[in-house]
Short mmCIF file of C-alpha atoms in Angstrom, two decimals:
data_model
loop_
_atom_site.label_atom_id
_atom_site.label_comp_id
_atom_site.label_asym_id
_atom_site.label_seq_id
_atom_site.Cartn_x
_atom_site.Cartn_y
_atom_site.Cartn_z
CA UNK I 1 0.63 24.00 -37.82
CA UNK I 2 -0.93 20.83 -39.23
CA UNK I 3 0.88 18.79 -36.56
CA UNK I 4 -0.50 21.04 -33.83
CA UNK I 5 -3.99 20.50 -35.19
CA UNK I 6 -3.38 16.76 -35.02
CA UNK I 7 -2.62 17.13 -31.30
CA UNK I 8 -5.84 19.09 -30.87
CA UNK I 9 -7.86 16.37 -32.60
CA UNK I 10 -6.16 13.69 -30.52
CA UNK I 11 -7.01 15.64 -27.35
CA UNK I 12 -10.67 15.98 -28.35
CA UNK I 13 -10.95 12.28 -29.23
CA UNK I 14 -9.30 11.18 -25.97
CA UNK I 15 -11.51 13.46 -23.85
CA UNK I 16 -14.68 12.23 -25.58
CA UNK I 17 -13.49 8.63 -25.30
CA UNK I 18 -12.93 9.11 -21.57
CA UNK I 19 -16.23 10.88 -20.87
CA UNK I 20 -18.58 8.84 -23.02
CA UNK I 21 -17.04 5.39 -23.04
CA UNK I 22 -14.37 4.68 -20.43
CA UNK I 23 -16.12 6.51 -17.61
CA UNK I 24 -19.40 4.78 -18.38
CA UNK I 25 -17.84 1.32 -18.14
CA UNK I 26 -18.51 -0.25 -14.81
CA UNK I 27 -16.35 -3.37 -14.97
CA UNK I 28 -15.32 -3.28 -11.33
CA UNK I 29 -14.64 -0.69 -8.62
CA UNK I 30 -10.92 -1.42 -8.91
CA UNK I 31 -10.73 -1.31 -12.70
CA UNK I 32 -11.03 2.23 -13.99
CA UNK I 33 -8.97 2.93 -17.11
CA UNK I 34 -8.06 6.54 -17.87
CA UNK I 35 -6.64 7.63 -21.20
CA UNK I 36 -6.89 11.42 -21.04
CA UNK I 37 -3.41 11.72 -19.40
CA UNK I 38 -2.04 10.68 -22.82
CA UNK I 39 -2.88 14.20 -24.03
CA UNK I 40 -0.20 15.61 -21.72
CA UNK I 41 2.13 12.61 -21.87
CA UNK I 42 2.41 12.61 -25.68
CA UNK I 43 2.92 16.35 -26.19
CA UNK I 44 6.30 17.05 -27.84
CA UNK I 45 9.18 17.15 -25.36
CA UNK I 46 10.52 20.20 -27.18
CA UNK I 47 7.52 22.30 -26.16
CA UNK I 48 8.18 24.72 -23.33
CA UNK I 49 7.01 23.48 -19.93
CA UNK I 50 4.83 26.56 -19.42
CA UNK I 51 2.71 25.63 -22.48
CA UNK I 52 2.46 22.00 -21.40
CA UNK I 53 1.43 23.21 -17.92
CA UNK I 54 -1.30 25.43 -19.38
CA UNK I 55 -2.55 22.59 -21.61
CA UNK I 56 -2.63 20.28 -18.55
CA UNK I 57 -4.65 22.91 -16.72
CA UNK I 58 -7.12 23.20 -19.61
CA UNK I 59 -7.56 19.42 -19.95
CA UNK I 60 -7.87 19.07 -16.16
CA UNK I 61 -10.53 21.78 -15.92
CA UNK I 62 -12.48 20.25 -18.84
CA UNK I 63 -12.39 16.83 -17.17
CA UNK I 64 -13.35 18.30 -13.79
CA UNK I 65 -16.30 20.12 -15.30
CA UNK I 66 -17.41 17.09 -17.32
CA UNK I 67 -16.99 14.44 -14.67
CA UNK I 68 -17.50 16.47 -11.50
CA UNK I 69 -13.96 16.10 -10.16
CA UNK I 70 -13.93 19.60 -8.55
CA UNK I 71 -10.14 19.87 -8.92
CA UNK I 72 -9.20 16.21 -8.66
CA UNK I 73 -8.44 15.78 -12.37
CA UNK I 74 -6.56 19.08 -12.55
CA UNK I 75 -4.53 18.38 -9.41
CA UNK I 76 -3.35 15.04 -10.78
CA UNK I 77 -2.66 16.22 -14.35
CA UNK I 78 -0.55 19.27 -13.50
CA UNK I 79 2.37 17.29 -11.98
CA UNK I 80 2.64 15.31 -15.24
CA UNK I 81 3.65 18.49 -17.05
CA UNK I 82 6.53 18.99 -14.62
CA UNK I 83 7.81 15.41 -14.42
CA UNK I 84 7.58 14.52 -18.15
CA UNK I 85 11.20 15.16 -19.09
CA UNK I 86 12.61 13.50 -15.97
CA UNK I 87 10.44 10.42 -16.46
CA UNK I 88 11.43 10.28 -20.14
CA UNK I 89 15.10 10.36 -19.14
CA UNK I 90 14.69 7.76 -16.39
CA UNK I 91 12.75 5.32 -18.57
CA UNK I 92 14.54 5.74 -21.92
CA UNK I 93 17.87 7.36 -20.99
CA UNK I 94 17.10 9.97 -23.64
CA UNK I 95 16.93 13.68 -23.03
CA UNK I 96 16.76 16.91 -25.00
CA UNK I 97 20.06 17.89 -26.60
CA UNK I 98 20.77 21.45 -27.83
CA UNK I 99 21.61 20.45 -31.42
CA UNK I 100 18.74 18.03 -32.05
CA UNK I 101 17.20 18.38 -35.51
CA UNK I 102 14.38 15.89 -35.03
CA UNK I 103 11.89 15.60 -32.18
CA UNK I 104 12.86 13.43 -29.24
CA UNK I 105 9.78 11.19 -29.49
CA UNK I 106 10.42 10.46 -33.18
CA UNK I 107 13.82 9.04 -32.23
CA UNK I 108 12.28 6.52 -29.83
CA UNK I 109 11.03 3.12 -30.83
CA UNK I 110 7.49 2.09 -29.89
CA UNK I 111 8.85 -0.09 -27.08
CA UNK I 112 10.83 2.77 -25.53
CA UNK I 113 7.92 5.16 -25.94
CA UNK I 114 5.61 2.65 -24.25
CA UNK I 115 8.01 2.39 -21.27
CA UNK I 116 7.74 6.13 -20.81
CA UNK I 117 3.95 6.15 -21.33
CA UNK I 118 3.49 3.24 -18.88
CA UNK I 119 5.56 4.96 -16.18
CA UNK I 120 3.63 8.21 -16.60
CA UNK I 121 0.24 6.44 -16.55
CA UNK I 122 1.24 4.54 -13.41
CA UNK I 123 2.33 7.77 -11.69
CA UNK I 124 -0.86 9.54 -12.72
CA UNK I 125 -3.12 6.70 -11.57
CA UNK I 126 -1.26 6.44 -8.24
CA UNK I 127 -1.77 10.16 -7.58
CA UNK I 128 -5.38 10.06 -8.77
CA UNK I 129 -6.59 7.10 -6.72
CA UNK I 130 -4.63 8.12 -3.63
CA UNK I 131 -6.17 11.59 -3.74
CA UNK I 132 -9.62 10.22 -4.52
CA UNK I 133 -9.55 7.70 -1.66
CA UNK I 134 -7.74 9.93 0.84
CA UNK I 135 -7.33 6.92 3.05
CA UNK I 136 -4.78 4.19 3.64
CA UNK I 137 -7.21 2.07 5.63
CA UNK I 138 -7.61 -0.41 2.76
CA UNK I 139 -4.13 -0.31 1.24
CA UNK I 140 -4.49 -3.58 -0.64
CA UNK I 141 -7.62 -2.37 -2.41
CA UNK I 142 -5.91 0.91 -3.25
CA UNK I 143 -2.76 -0.78 -4.62
CA UNK I 144 -4.89 -3.24 -6.63
CA UNK I 145 -6.93 -0.36 -8.06
CA UNK I 146 -3.79 1.56 -9.05
CA UNK I 147 -2.01 -1.43 -10.61
CA UNK I 148 -4.95 -3.02 -12.41
CA UNK I 149 -6.38 0.27 -13.69
CA UNK I 150 -2.90 1.31 -14.88
CA UNK I 151 -2.43 -2.03 -16.60
CA UNK I 152 -5.75 -1.74 -18.41
CA UNK I 153 -5.02 1.90 -19.35
CA UNK I 154 -1.61 0.89 -20.73
CA UNK I 155 -3.13 -1.96 -22.76
CA UNK I 156 -5.76 0.36 -24.27
CA UNK I 157 -3.10 3.05 -24.78
CA UNK I 158 -0.84 0.75 -26.82
CA UNK I 159 -2.76 0.97 -30.14
CA UNK I 160 -3.33 4.70 -29.58
CA UNK I 161 0.40 5.31 -29.04
CA UNK I 162 1.15 3.15 -32.10
CA UNK I 163 -1.28 5.21 -34.18
CA UNK I 164 0.21 8.36 -32.69
CA UNK I 165 3.73 7.40 -33.80
CA UNK I 166 2.52 6.57 -37.31
CA UNK I 167 0.14 9.47 -37.91
CA UNK I 168 1.54 12.34 -35.89
CA UNK I 169 5.20 11.86 -34.99
CA UNK I 170 6.40 10.33 -38.24
CA UNK I 171 4.55 12.84 -40.38
CA UNK G 1 18.65 43.32 -11.03
CA UNK G 2 19.68 41.28 -14.05
CA UNK G 3 20.33 38.30 -11.78
CA UNK G 4 16.95 38.69 -10.14
CA UNK G 5 15.22 38.66 -13.54
CA UNK G 6 17.23 35.59 -14.50
CA UNK G 7 16.23 33.91 -11.24
CA UNK G 8 12.53 34.70 -11.74
CA UNK G 9 12.76 33.44 -15.35
CA UNK G 10 14.20 30.21 -14.05
CA UNK G 11 11.58 29.53 -11.39
CA UNK G 12 8.37 31.11 -12.70
CA UNK G 13 7.12 27.83 -14.21
CA UNK G 14 7.61 26.05 -10.90
CA UNK G 15 5.91 28.87 -9.00
CA UNK G 16 2.97 28.84 -11.42
CA UNK G 17 2.74 25.06 -11.09
CA UNK G 18 2.66 25.33 -7.28
CA UNK G 19 -0.04 28.03 -7.38
CA UNK G 20 -2.21 26.03 -9.80
CA UNK G 21 -1.68 22.77 -7.89
CA UNK G 22 -2.59 24.35 -4.54
CA UNK G 23 -5.69 25.95 -6.13
CA UNK G 24 -6.79 22.60 -7.61
CA UNK G 25 -6.18 20.76 -4.35
CA UNK G 26 -7.99 23.47 -2.41
CA UNK G 27 -10.96 23.23 -4.75
CA UNK G 28 -11.03 19.45 -4.34
CA UNK G 29 -10.47 19.57 -0.59
CA UNK G 30 -13.42 21.90 -0.04
CA UNK G 31 -15.72 20.09 -2.48
CA UNK G 32 -17.20 17.72 0.11
CA UNK G 33 -17.25 17.22 3.84
CA UNK G 34 -15.54 13.85 3.39
CA UNK G 35 -12.64 15.25 1.38
CA UNK G 36 -12.28 18.25 3.67
CA UNK G 37 -12.25 16.14 6.81
CA UNK G 38 -9.97 13.48 5.33
CA UNK G 39 -7.44 15.98 4.03
CA UNK G 40 -7.57 17.83 7.31
CA UNK G 41 -6.93 14.64 9.26
CA UNK G 42 -4.08 13.63 6.91
CA UNK G 43 -2.41 17.02 7.05
CA UNK G 44 -2.98 16.95 10.77
CA UNK G 45 -0.79 13.84 11.05
CA UNK G 46 2.09 16.02 9.89
CA UNK G 47 0.99 19.42 11.07
CA UNK G 48 -0.49 18.05 14.29
CA UNK G 49 2.93 17.45 15.75
CA UNK G 50 3.95 21.05 15.04
CA UNK G 51 0.75 22.75 16.15
CA UNK G 52 0.56 20.27 19.06
CA UNK G 53 3.88 21.59 20.37
CA UNK G 54 2.71 25.17 20.00
CA UNK G 55 -0.56 24.31 21.72
CA UNK G 56 1.34 22.58 24.53
CA UNK G 57 3.26 25.78 25.19
CA UNK G 58 -0.05 27.66 25.29
CA UNK G 59 -1.47 25.05 27.65
CA UNK G 60 1.50 25.43 29.98
CA UNK G 61 0.80 29.12 30.45
CA UNK G 62 -2.92 28.52 31.00
CA UNK G 63 -2.43 25.76 33.58
CA UNK G 64 -3.47 27.97 36.49
CA UNK G 65 -6.77 28.79 34.82
CA UNK G 66 -7.44 25.15 33.92
CA UNK G 67 -6.55 23.96 37.41
CA UNK G 68 -9.06 26.41 38.86
CA UNK G 69 -11.70 25.21 36.38
CA UNK G 70 -10.99 21.55 37.13
CA UNK G 71 -11.11 22.14 40.87
CA UNK G 72 -14.53 23.76 40.61
CA UNK G 73 -15.68 20.90 38.39
CA UNK G 74 -14.41 18.33 40.91
CA UNK G 75 -16.28 20.19 43.66
CA UNK G 76 -19.45 20.19 41.55
CA UNK G 77 -19.15 16.45 40.85
CA UNK G 78 -18.48 15.70 44.52
CA UNK G 79 -21.67 17.51 45.47
CA UNK G 80 -23.57 15.62 42.79
CA UNK G 81 -22.12 12.31 44.03
CA UNK G 82 -23.11 13.15 47.59
CA UNK G 83 -26.65 14.03 46.51
CA UNK G 84 -26.91 10.73 44.58
CA UNK G 85 -25.64 8.78 47.59
CA UNK G 86 -28.16 10.53 49.83
CA UNK G 87 -30.94 9.72 47.38
CA UNK G 88 -29.86 6.06 47.26
CA UNK G 89 -29.72 5.88 51.05
CA UNK G 90 -33.13 7.52 51.37
CA UNK G 91 -34.44 4.94 48.92
CA UNK G 92 -32.97 2.19 51.08
CA UNK G 93 -30.27 1.16 48.59
CA UNK G 94 -26.71 0.64 49.77
CA UNK G 95 -24.49 2.64 47.37
CA UNK G 96 -21.60 0.18 47.96
CA UNK G 97 -23.72 -2.74 46.80
CA UNK G 98 -24.28 -1.49 43.24
CA UNK G 99 -23.03 -4.03 40.74
CA UNK G 100 -22.59 -1.68 37.85
CA UNK G 101 -19.33 -2.34 36.06
CA UNK G 102 -17.56 -0.56 33.22
CA UNK G 103 -19.31 -2.58 30.52
CA UNK G 104 -22.72 -1.50 31.83
CA UNK G 105 -21.99 2.16 31.24
CA UNK G 106 -24.18 3.57 28.52
CA UNK G 107 -21.89 6.52 27.86
CA UNK G 108 -18.12 6.71 28.21
CA UNK G 109 -16.14 9.95 28.29
CA UNK G 110 -12.73 10.43 26.68
CA UNK G 111 -10.90 13.65 27.55
CA UNK G 112 -9.27 15.38 24.58
CA UNK G 113 -7.53 18.62 23.78
CA UNK G 114 -7.95 20.90 20.80
CA UNK G 115 -4.95 20.78 18.48
CA UNK G 116 -6.26 23.21 15.89
CA UNK G 117 -9.56 24.73 14.88
CA UNK G 118 -11.17 27.36 12.70
CA UNK G 119 -14.16 29.58 13.44
CA UNK G 120 -14.04 32.11 10.60
CA UNK G 121 -15.29 29.94 7.74
CA UNK G 122 -18.64 28.56 6.70
CA UNK G 123 -17.35 25.03 7.14
CA UNK G 124 -15.22 25.00 10.24
CA UNK G 125 -13.51 21.98 11.76
CA UNK G 126 -11.86 21.20 15.09
CA UNK G 127 -8.95 18.77 15.37
CA UNK G 128 -8.56 16.87 18.65
CA UNK G 129 -5.50 15.02 19.92
CA UNK G 130 -7.25 11.65 20.27
CA UNK G 131 -7.80 9.11 17.50
CA UNK G 132 -8.67 5.50 16.78
CA UNK G 133 -5.71 4.43 18.92
CA UNK G 134 -7.54 5.92 21.92
CA UNK G 135 -10.87 4.30 21.05
CA UNK G 136 -12.35 7.29 19.24
CA UNK G 137 -14.63 6.61 16.28
CA UNK G 138 -16.71 8.52 13.77
CA UNK G 139 -20.08 9.86 14.97
CA UNK G 140 -19.09 10.25 18.63
CA UNK G 141 -20.35 13.44 20.25
CA UNK G 142 -18.03 16.16 21.55
CA UNK G 143 -18.93 18.38 24.51
CA UNK G 144 -17.29 20.86 26.83
CA UNK G 145 -16.55 19.73 30.42
CA UNK G 146 -19.59 21.73 31.58
CA UNK G 147 -21.95 19.75 29.30
CA UNK G 148 -22.35 22.06 26.33
CA UNK G 149 -22.46 20.69 22.80
CA UNK G 150 -19.47 21.29 20.51
CA UNK G 151 -20.09 18.91 17.60
CA UNK G 152 -19.62 15.39 16.29
CA UNK G 153 -16.55 13.43 15.19
CA UNK G 154 -16.57 13.09 11.39
CA UNK G 155 -13.20 11.48 10.75
CA UNK G 156 -10.38 9.83 12.69
CA UNK G 157 -6.78 9.00 12.05
CA UNK G 158 -4.70 6.94 14.45
CA UNK G 159 -3.89 9.82 16.79
CA UNK G 160 -6.26 12.62 15.79
CA UNK G 161 -9.97 13.18 15.36
CA UNK G 162 -11.66 15.77 13.17
CA UNK G 163 -14.83 17.23 14.64
CA UNK G 164 -17.56 19.00 12.72
CA UNK G 165 -18.53 21.70 15.20
CA UNK G 166 -21.86 23.50 15.36
CA UNK G 167 -20.19 26.33 13.41
CA UNK G 168 -20.36 24.43 10.14
CA UNK G 169 -23.12 24.98 7.61
CA UNK G 170 -23.34 21.20 7.03
CA UNK G 171 -23.98 20.58 10.75
CA UNK G 172 -27.41 19.68 11.99
CA UNK G 173 -28.66 17.99 15.14
CA UNK G 174 -31.86 17.27 16.93
CA UNK G 175 -32.80 19.52 19.83
CA UNK G 176 -35.35 19.47 22.64
CA UNK G 177 -36.88 22.45 24.37
CA UNK G 178 -36.16 22.20 28.10
CA UNK G 179 -39.44 22.41 29.95
CA UNK G 180 -41.92 21.19 27.37
CA UNK G 181 -39.98 18.47 25.50
CA UNK G 182 -40.86 19.71 22.01
CA UNK G 183 -38.23 18.71 19.48
CA UNK G 184 -36.60 20.79 16.77
CA UNK G 185 -33.78 20.66 14.25
CA UNK G 186 -30.79 22.91 14.78
CA UNK G 187 -28.70 24.31 11.94
CA UNK G 188 -26.11 27.04 11.58
CA UNK G 189 -26.57 29.54 8.76
CA UNK G 190 -23.02 30.87 8.88
CA UNK G 191 -24.10 34.43 9.73
CA UNK G 192 -22.77 34.76 13.28
CA UNK G 193 -20.53 32.47 15.26
CA UNK G 194 -22.53 33.16 18.40
CA UNK G 195 -26.01 32.44 17.07
CA UNK G 196 -27.80 29.82 15.04
CA UNK G 197 -31.25 28.80 13.97
CA UNK G 198 -33.72 26.22 15.14
CA UNK G 199 -35.97 25.37 12.26
CA UNK G 200 -39.46 23.94 12.34
CA UNK G 201 -40.37 24.51 15.96
CA UNK G 202 -43.88 23.20 16.48
CA UNK G 203 -46.70 25.72 16.65
CA UNK G 204 -47.67 24.16 19.98
CA UNK G 205 -44.15 24.37 21.45
CA UNK G 206 -44.83 27.84 22.80
CA UNK G 207 -41.20 29.04 22.86
CA UNK G 208 -40.08 31.95 24.96
CA UNK G 209 -36.92 34.00 25.24
CA UNK G 210 -34.42 32.45 27.61
CA UNK G 211 -35.75 28.94 27.08
CA UNK G 212 -32.92 26.41 26.89
CA UNK G 213 -32.49 23.86 24.11
CA UNK G 214 -30.78 20.54 24.81
CA UNK G 215 -29.43 17.89 22.45
CA UNK G 216 -31.79 15.11 21.49
CA UNK G 217 -29.60 12.54 19.82
CA UNK G 218 -28.74 8.90 20.36
CA UNK G 219 -25.08 9.91 20.27
CA UNK G 220 -25.22 11.96 23.46
CA UNK G 221 -26.83 11.64 26.89
CA UNK G 222 -29.66 13.92 27.97
CA UNK G 223 -28.80 17.25 29.52
CA UNK G 224 -26.25 18.48 26.97
CA UNK G 225 -27.03 22.13 26.35
CA UNK G 226 -27.05 23.55 22.80
CA UNK G 227 -28.12 27.09 23.48
CA UNK G 228 -30.77 29.51 24.65
CA UNK G 229 -33.58 31.04 22.62
CA UNK G 230 -32.95 34.74 22.09
CA UNK G 231 -35.50 35.42 19.40
CA UNK G 232 -38.40 33.64 17.73
CA UNK G 233 -41.17 34.34 15.27
CA UNK G 234 -44.08 32.64 13.54
CA UNK G 235 -43.37 31.77 9.92
CA UNK G 236 -45.40 33.33 7.12
CA UNK G 237 -47.84 30.40 6.92
CA UNK G 238 -48.23 30.52 10.73
CA UNK G 239 -47.62 26.77 10.89
CA UNK G 240 -44.36 26.78 12.84
CA UNK G 241 -41.96 28.95 14.81
CA UNK G 242 -38.42 29.70 13.75
CA UNK G 243 -36.15 30.61 16.62
CA UNK G 244 -32.66 32.02 16.96
CA UNK G 245 -30.44 30.53 19.65
CA UNK G 246 -27.34 31.87 21.29
CA UNK G 247 -24.75 29.10 21.35
CA UNK G 248 -24.05 27.83 24.87
CA UNK G 249 -20.43 26.77 24.34
CA UNK G 250 -17.86 29.48 23.74
CA UNK G 251 -16.71 28.20 20.37
CA UNK G 252 -13.87 30.68 20.09
CA UNK G 253 -12.01 29.42 23.16
CA UNK G 254 -12.32 25.63 23.11
CA UNK G 255 -9.49 23.76 24.79
CA UNK G 256 -10.21 20.74 26.99
CA UNK G 257 -13.15 18.76 25.64
CA UNK G 258 -14.87 15.45 26.25
CA UNK G 259 -15.55 12.94 23.50
CA UNK G 260 -18.69 10.98 24.36
CA UNK G 261 -19.01 7.37 23.30
CA UNK G 262 -22.45 5.77 23.32
CA UNK G 263 -21.64 2.10 23.89
CA UNK G 264 -25.03 1.16 22.38
CA UNK G 265 -24.60 3.30 19.28
CA UNK G 266 -23.56 0.38 17.04
CA UNK G 267 -26.68 -1.51 18.08
CA UNK G 268 -28.92 1.49 17.36
CA UNK G 269 -27.24 2.09 13.99
CA UNK G 270 -27.66 -1.58 13.08
CA UNK G 271 -31.38 -1.40 13.86
CA UNK G 272 -31.77 1.84 11.90
CA UNK G 273 -30.03 0.29 8.91
CA UNK G 274 -32.35 -2.72 9.11
CA UNK G 275 -35.34 -0.38 9.04
CA UNK G 276 -33.72 1.63 6.23
CA UNK G 277 -33.15 -1.48 4.13
#
């Protein structure tokens, strides 16, 4: 119960951080960090996909209403709920086993967890910017936006994931 | 039965995901004209090939009708050409000696066919089978072969163009009353696909039923018909007329169309931007 509350607090902090700080930063058109996908990415792998899907929907709708995405945030968050386990397996070679006593994320080191987080952030940013631009006329600009924004998001995510492993997973 | 329940249990998450994803994408796609047109042109790249084949089959069976229409159009143009030649001769100009070349043409016409279209929504779009590869660009006008306005190109992919037709609540264009040259703005309210409104007709324009309204836009030549006034009334402050027009083009049966390129449009736009800045 207490752990679930920790996830709720993390979600609120990440949403507020995105709306009031990250989205207000205007560093460059091609540098737009996004941390709210971490809410979905860091949910326990043991949770049923249907719950993760509904949480993604809630976060997406909140972001759409706050930042005027009209479906853009939701459309790019929902696939994360579906591809989480596959991405985890592809990046860490770890999957859910029937007899596991501890959570999958607690068995990963920070480095392995960051591989998974980085892959998910990259996938999310690729979907987001592709859907936002809806054009391949300036592919170089699009690729640069995806890569540089992902890189910045991953760098900012590193201390958050570290804190997450210490305060939530290892509890 | 048991197997069916098991099957549903296995796929319900995926089905729910697909429903939610489609709903989110739909919401995003219809949020702005840009997104709608872009998504439509992207999906058209894939779907265009399929619906293009279906349309081709339809075209094959309507060839007789189109041939008859083209023949009458050729006859009309021949008569017009003859009249022009007569006028030139009467004015003492040798028609053979004209030095006009392709580059001098103010307007160029690109024939195109409708690949897909909608007419039952508030924001309808028409997809044509010509794109940037064929020299089509955003903002070009689209008309029927008998000079009736259809709409304007709002987005292009390599092989397809998306047109915002008059039957779109975001559409607006300048109009001119034939006969007295008063201008007006034309918009569609989404009520009927056969009628739309001209707003802010001058109090001095003296409209009458049956009066024709032509396009007044730098994107199209003069003489392109928008519609005919079927009803009009003074507004409450008695400062202007508001009129209802019947749309000239039959928007429910568009097939062969002409995309009109104003070769001076870039120059005009550049000037307008200078003034704007």
